[in-house]
PDB file of C-alpha atoms in Angstrom:
ATOM      1  CA  UNK Q   1      64.105 101.003  87.596  1.00  0.00           C
ATOM      2  CA  UNK Q   2      65.175  99.652  84.215  1.00  0.00           C
ATOM      3  CA  UNK Q   3      68.211  97.362  84.084  1.00  0.00           C
ATOM      4  CA  UNK Q   4      71.297  98.772  82.331  1.00  0.00           C
ATOM      5  CA  UNK Q   5      72.106  96.057  79.822  1.00  0.00           C
ATOM      6  CA  UNK Q   6      75.552  97.508  79.113  1.00  0.00           C
ATOM      7  CA  UNK Q   7      76.854  96.574  82.577  1.00  0.00           C
ATOM      8  CA  UNK Q   8      77.666  92.941  83.355  1.00  0.00           C
ATOM      9  CA  UNK Q   9      77.185  92.224  87.035  1.00  0.00           C
ATOM     10  CA  UNK Q  10      79.295  89.279  88.149  1.00  0.00           C
ATOM     11  CA  UNK Q  11      80.538  88.375  91.633  1.00  0.00           C
ATOM     12  CA  UNK Q  12      80.090  91.918  92.932  1.00  0.00           C
ATOM     13  CA  UNK Q  13      81.772  93.524  89.918  1.00  0.00           C
ATOM     14  CA  UNK Q  14      80.229  95.883  87.394  1.00  0.00           C
ATOM     15  CA  UNK Q  15      81.906  95.460  84.014  1.00  0.00           C
ATOM     16  CA  UNK Q  16      80.873  97.749  81.148  1.00  0.00           C
ATOM     17  CA  UNK Q  17      80.384  96.206  77.712  1.00  0.00           C
ATOM     18  CA  UNK Q  18      78.379  97.846  74.944  1.00  0.00           C
ATOM     19  CA  UNK Q  19      78.115  95.697  71.815  1.00  0.00           C
ATOM     20  CA  UNK Q  20      76.879  98.711  69.844  1.00  0.00           C
ATOM     21  CA  UNK Q  21      80.235 100.503  70.258  1.00  0.00           C
ATOM     22  CA  UNK Q  22      82.846  99.752  67.561  1.00  0.00           C
ATOM     23  CA  UNK Q  23      85.962  99.774  69.783  1.00  0.00           C
ATOM     24  CA  UNK Q  24      84.251  97.418  72.220  1.00  0.00           C
ATOM     25  CA  UNK Q  25      83.244  95.079  69.403  1.00  0.00           C
ATOM     26  CA  UNK Q  26      86.860  94.987  68.194  1.00  0.00           C
ATOM     27  CA  UNK Q  27      88.014  93.994  71.693  1.00  0.00           C
ATOM     28  CA  UNK Q  28      85.250  91.403  71.941  1.00  0.00           C
ATOM     29  CA  UNK Q  29      86.163  89.870  68.595  1.00  0.00           C
ATOM     30  CA  UNK Q  30      89.846  89.800  69.567  1.00  0.00           C
ATOM     31  CA  UNK Q  31      89.021  88.197  72.919  1.00  0.00           C
ATOM     32  CA  UNK Q  32      86.861  85.535  71.237  1.00  0.00           C
ATOM     33  CA  UNK Q  33      89.591  84.766  68.693  1.00  0.00           C
ATOM     34  CA  UNK Q  34      92.123  84.471  71.522  1.00  0.00           C
ATOM     35  CA  UNK Q  35      89.780  82.183  73.476  1.00  0.00           C
ATOM     36  CA  UNK Q  36      89.375  79.924  70.463  1.00  0.00           C
ATOM     37  CA  UNK Q  37      93.137  79.844  69.922  1.00  0.00           C
ATOM     38  CA  UNK Q  38      93.940  79.187  73.603  1.00  0.00           C
ATOM     39  CA  UNK Q  39      91.303  76.516  74.202  1.00  0.00           C
ATOM     40  CA  UNK Q  40      93.140  73.216  74.718  1.00  0.00           C
ATOM     41  CA  UNK Q  41      92.317  70.357  72.419  1.00  0.00           C
ATOM     42  CA  UNK Q  42      94.792  67.717  73.524  1.00  0.00           C
ATOM     43  CA  UNK Q  43      94.279  65.881  76.812  1.00  0.00           C
ATOM     44  CA  UNK Q  44      97.453  63.807  76.469  1.00  0.00           C
ATOM     45  CA  UNK Q  45      99.182  65.808  79.235  1.00  0.00           C
ATOM     46  CA  UNK Q  46      96.466  64.625  81.618  1.00  0.00           C
ATOM     47  CA  UNK Q  47      93.126  65.831  82.863  1.00  0.00           C
ATOM     48  CA  UNK Q  48      94.520  68.274  85.441  1.00  0.00           C
ATOM     49  CA  UNK Q  49      96.752  69.982  82.875  1.00  0.00           C
ATOM     50  CA  UNK Q  50      93.824  70.189  80.467  1.00  0.00           C
ATOM     51  CA  UNK Q  51      91.578  71.819  83.100  1.00  0.00           C
ATOM     52  CA  UNK Q  52      94.301  74.333  84.026  1.00  0.00           C
ATOM     53  CA  UNK Q  53      94.796  75.280  80.346  1.00  0.00           C
ATOM     54  CA  UNK Q  54      91.024  75.491  79.854  1.00  0.00           C
ATOM     55  CA  UNK Q  55      90.606  77.859  82.804  1.00  0.00           C
ATOM     56  CA  UNK Q  56      93.631  79.907  81.766  1.00  0.00           C
ATOM     57  CA  UNK Q  57      92.033  80.410  78.325  1.00  0.00           C
ATOM     58  CA  UNK Q  58      88.957  81.938  79.991  1.00  0.00           C
ATOM     59  CA  UNK Q  59      91.056  84.152  82.270  1.00  0.00           C
ATOM     60  CA  UNK Q  60      92.882  85.474  79.198  1.00  0.00           C
ATOM     61  CA  UNK Q  61      89.512  86.091  77.513  1.00  0.00           C
ATOM     62  CA  UNK Q  62      88.237  88.311  80.356  1.00  0.00           C
ATOM     63  CA  UNK Q  63      91.551  90.137  80.725  1.00  0.00           C
ATOM     64  CA  UNK Q  64      91.634  90.815  76.967  1.00  0.00           C
ATOM     65  CA  UNK Q  65      88.053  92.055  76.932  1.00  0.00           C
ATOM     66  CA  UNK Q  66      87.847  94.025  80.182  1.00  0.00           C
ATOM     67  CA  UNK Q  67      91.476  94.755  81.035  1.00  0.00           C
ATOM     68  CA  UNK Q  68      94.348  93.108  82.854  1.00  0.00           C
ATOM     69  CA  UNK Q  69      93.422  91.812  86.292  1.00  0.00           C
ATOM     70  CA  UNK Q  70      89.706  91.406  85.560  1.00  0.00           C
ATOM     71  CA  UNK Q  71      89.858  87.619  85.537  1.00  0.00           C
ATOM     72  CA  UNK Q  72      91.565  87.636  88.913  1.00  0.00           C
ATOM     73  CA  UNK Q  73      88.644  89.658  90.276  1.00  0.00           C
ATOM     74  CA  UNK Q  74      85.983  87.513  88.597  1.00  0.00           C
ATOM     75  CA  UNK Q  75      87.508  84.242  89.769  1.00  0.00           C
ATOM     76  CA  UNK Q  76      88.747  85.348  93.202  1.00  0.00           C
ATOM     77  CA  UNK Q  77      88.546  82.349  95.469  1.00  0.00           C
ATOM     78  CA  UNK Q  78      87.701  79.963  92.611  1.00  0.00           C
ATOM     79  CA  UNK Q  79      90.358  77.398  91.809  1.00  0.00           C
ATOM     80  CA  UNK Q  80      90.800  76.001  88.311  1.00  0.00           C
ATOM     81  CA  UNK Q  81      87.414  74.325  88.045  1.00  0.00           C
ATOM     82  CA  UNK Q  82      86.098  73.780  84.522  1.00  0.00           C
ATOM     83  CA  UNK Q  83      82.388  73.643  85.438  1.00  0.00           C
ATOM     84  CA  UNK Q  84      82.542  76.847  87.494  1.00  0.00           C
ATOM     85  CA  UNK Q  85      84.459  78.672  84.752  1.00  0.00           C
ATOM     86  CA  UNK Q  86      81.905  77.504  82.182  1.00  0.00           C
ATOM     87  CA  UNK Q  87      79.073  78.710  84.440  1.00  0.00           C
ATOM     88  CA  UNK Q  88      80.608  82.203  84.506  1.00  0.00           C
ATOM     89  CA  UNK Q  89      80.983  82.126  80.730  1.00  0.00           C
ATOM     90  CA  UNK Q  90      77.328  81.072  80.462  1.00  0.00           C
ATOM     91  CA  UNK Q  91      76.341  84.114  82.550  1.00  0.00           C
ATOM     92  CA  UNK Q  92      78.453  86.290  80.264  1.00  0.00           C
ATOM     93  CA  UNK Q  93      76.801  84.891  77.130  1.00  0.00           C
ATOM     94  CA  UNK Q  94      73.349  85.450  78.659  1.00  0.00           C
ATOM     95  CA  UNK Q  95      74.318  89.079  79.335  1.00  0.00           C
ATOM     96  CA  UNK Q  96      75.498  89.569  75.737  1.00  0.00           C
ATOM     97  CA  UNK Q  97      72.387  87.861  74.331  1.00  0.00           C
ATOM     98  CA  UNK Q  98      70.057  90.124  76.343  1.00  0.00           C
ATOM     99  CA  UNK Q  99      71.931  93.177  75.111  1.00  0.00           C
ATOM    100  CA  UNK Q 100      71.779  91.991  71.499  1.00  0.00           C
ATOM    101  CA  UNK Q 101      68.048  91.261  71.775  1.00  0.00           C
ATOM    102  CA  UNK Q 102      67.350  94.719  73.191  1.00  0.00           C
ATOM    103  CA  UNK Q 103      69.401  96.291  70.420  1.00  0.00           C
ATOM    104  CA  UNK Q 104      67.425  94.415  67.760  1.00  0.00           C
ATOM    105  CA  UNK Q 105      64.111  95.458  69.331  1.00  0.00           C
ATOM    106  CA  UNK Q 106      65.131  99.101  69.259  1.00  0.00           C
ATOM    107  CA  UNK Q 107      66.295  98.852  65.661  1.00  0.00           C
ATOM    108  CA  UNK Q 108      63.046  97.210  64.582  1.00  0.00           C
ATOM    109  CA  UNK Q 109      61.012  99.821  66.402  1.00  0.00           C
ATOM    110  CA  UNK Q 110      62.827 102.983  65.368  1.00  0.00           C
ATOM    111  CA  UNK Q 111      64.681 102.405  62.094  1.00  0.00           C
ATOM    112  CA  UNK Q 112      62.861 103.044  58.827  1.00  0.00           C
ATOM    113  CA  UNK Q 113      62.031  99.873  56.909  1.00  0.00           C
ATOM    114  CA  UNK Q 114      64.888 100.415  54.464  1.00  0.00           C
ATOM    115  CA  UNK Q 115      67.373 100.778  57.365  1.00  0.00           C
ATOM    116  CA  UNK Q 116      66.732  97.414  59.029  1.00  0.00           C
ATOM    117  CA  UNK Q 117      69.671  95.122  58.679  1.00  0.00           C
TER     118      UNK Q 117
END
């Protein structure tokens, strides 16, 4: 059975994301912009405060992209732990990269030469 690359499987959840769909891409771009804006830069408040802000930025990202409450489901039982949050984000980026690669393969295979962009 072929894997559905438009469903992100994470911690028992199935989250739909299709980077070929315009409304989804708008949400994704908005979520990425929000993540960039929310990512803490200043550690002057201390390491613990920095880690909490860092993790909160990722929770906001997933809630913006997939809907309110998604981050709570993804990170159920995971405290504010920067490495674990980054590992989840790494899994997400791998999912998006696989989907993008498949999309490019299909475009190369089926679009006329003048339609490849």
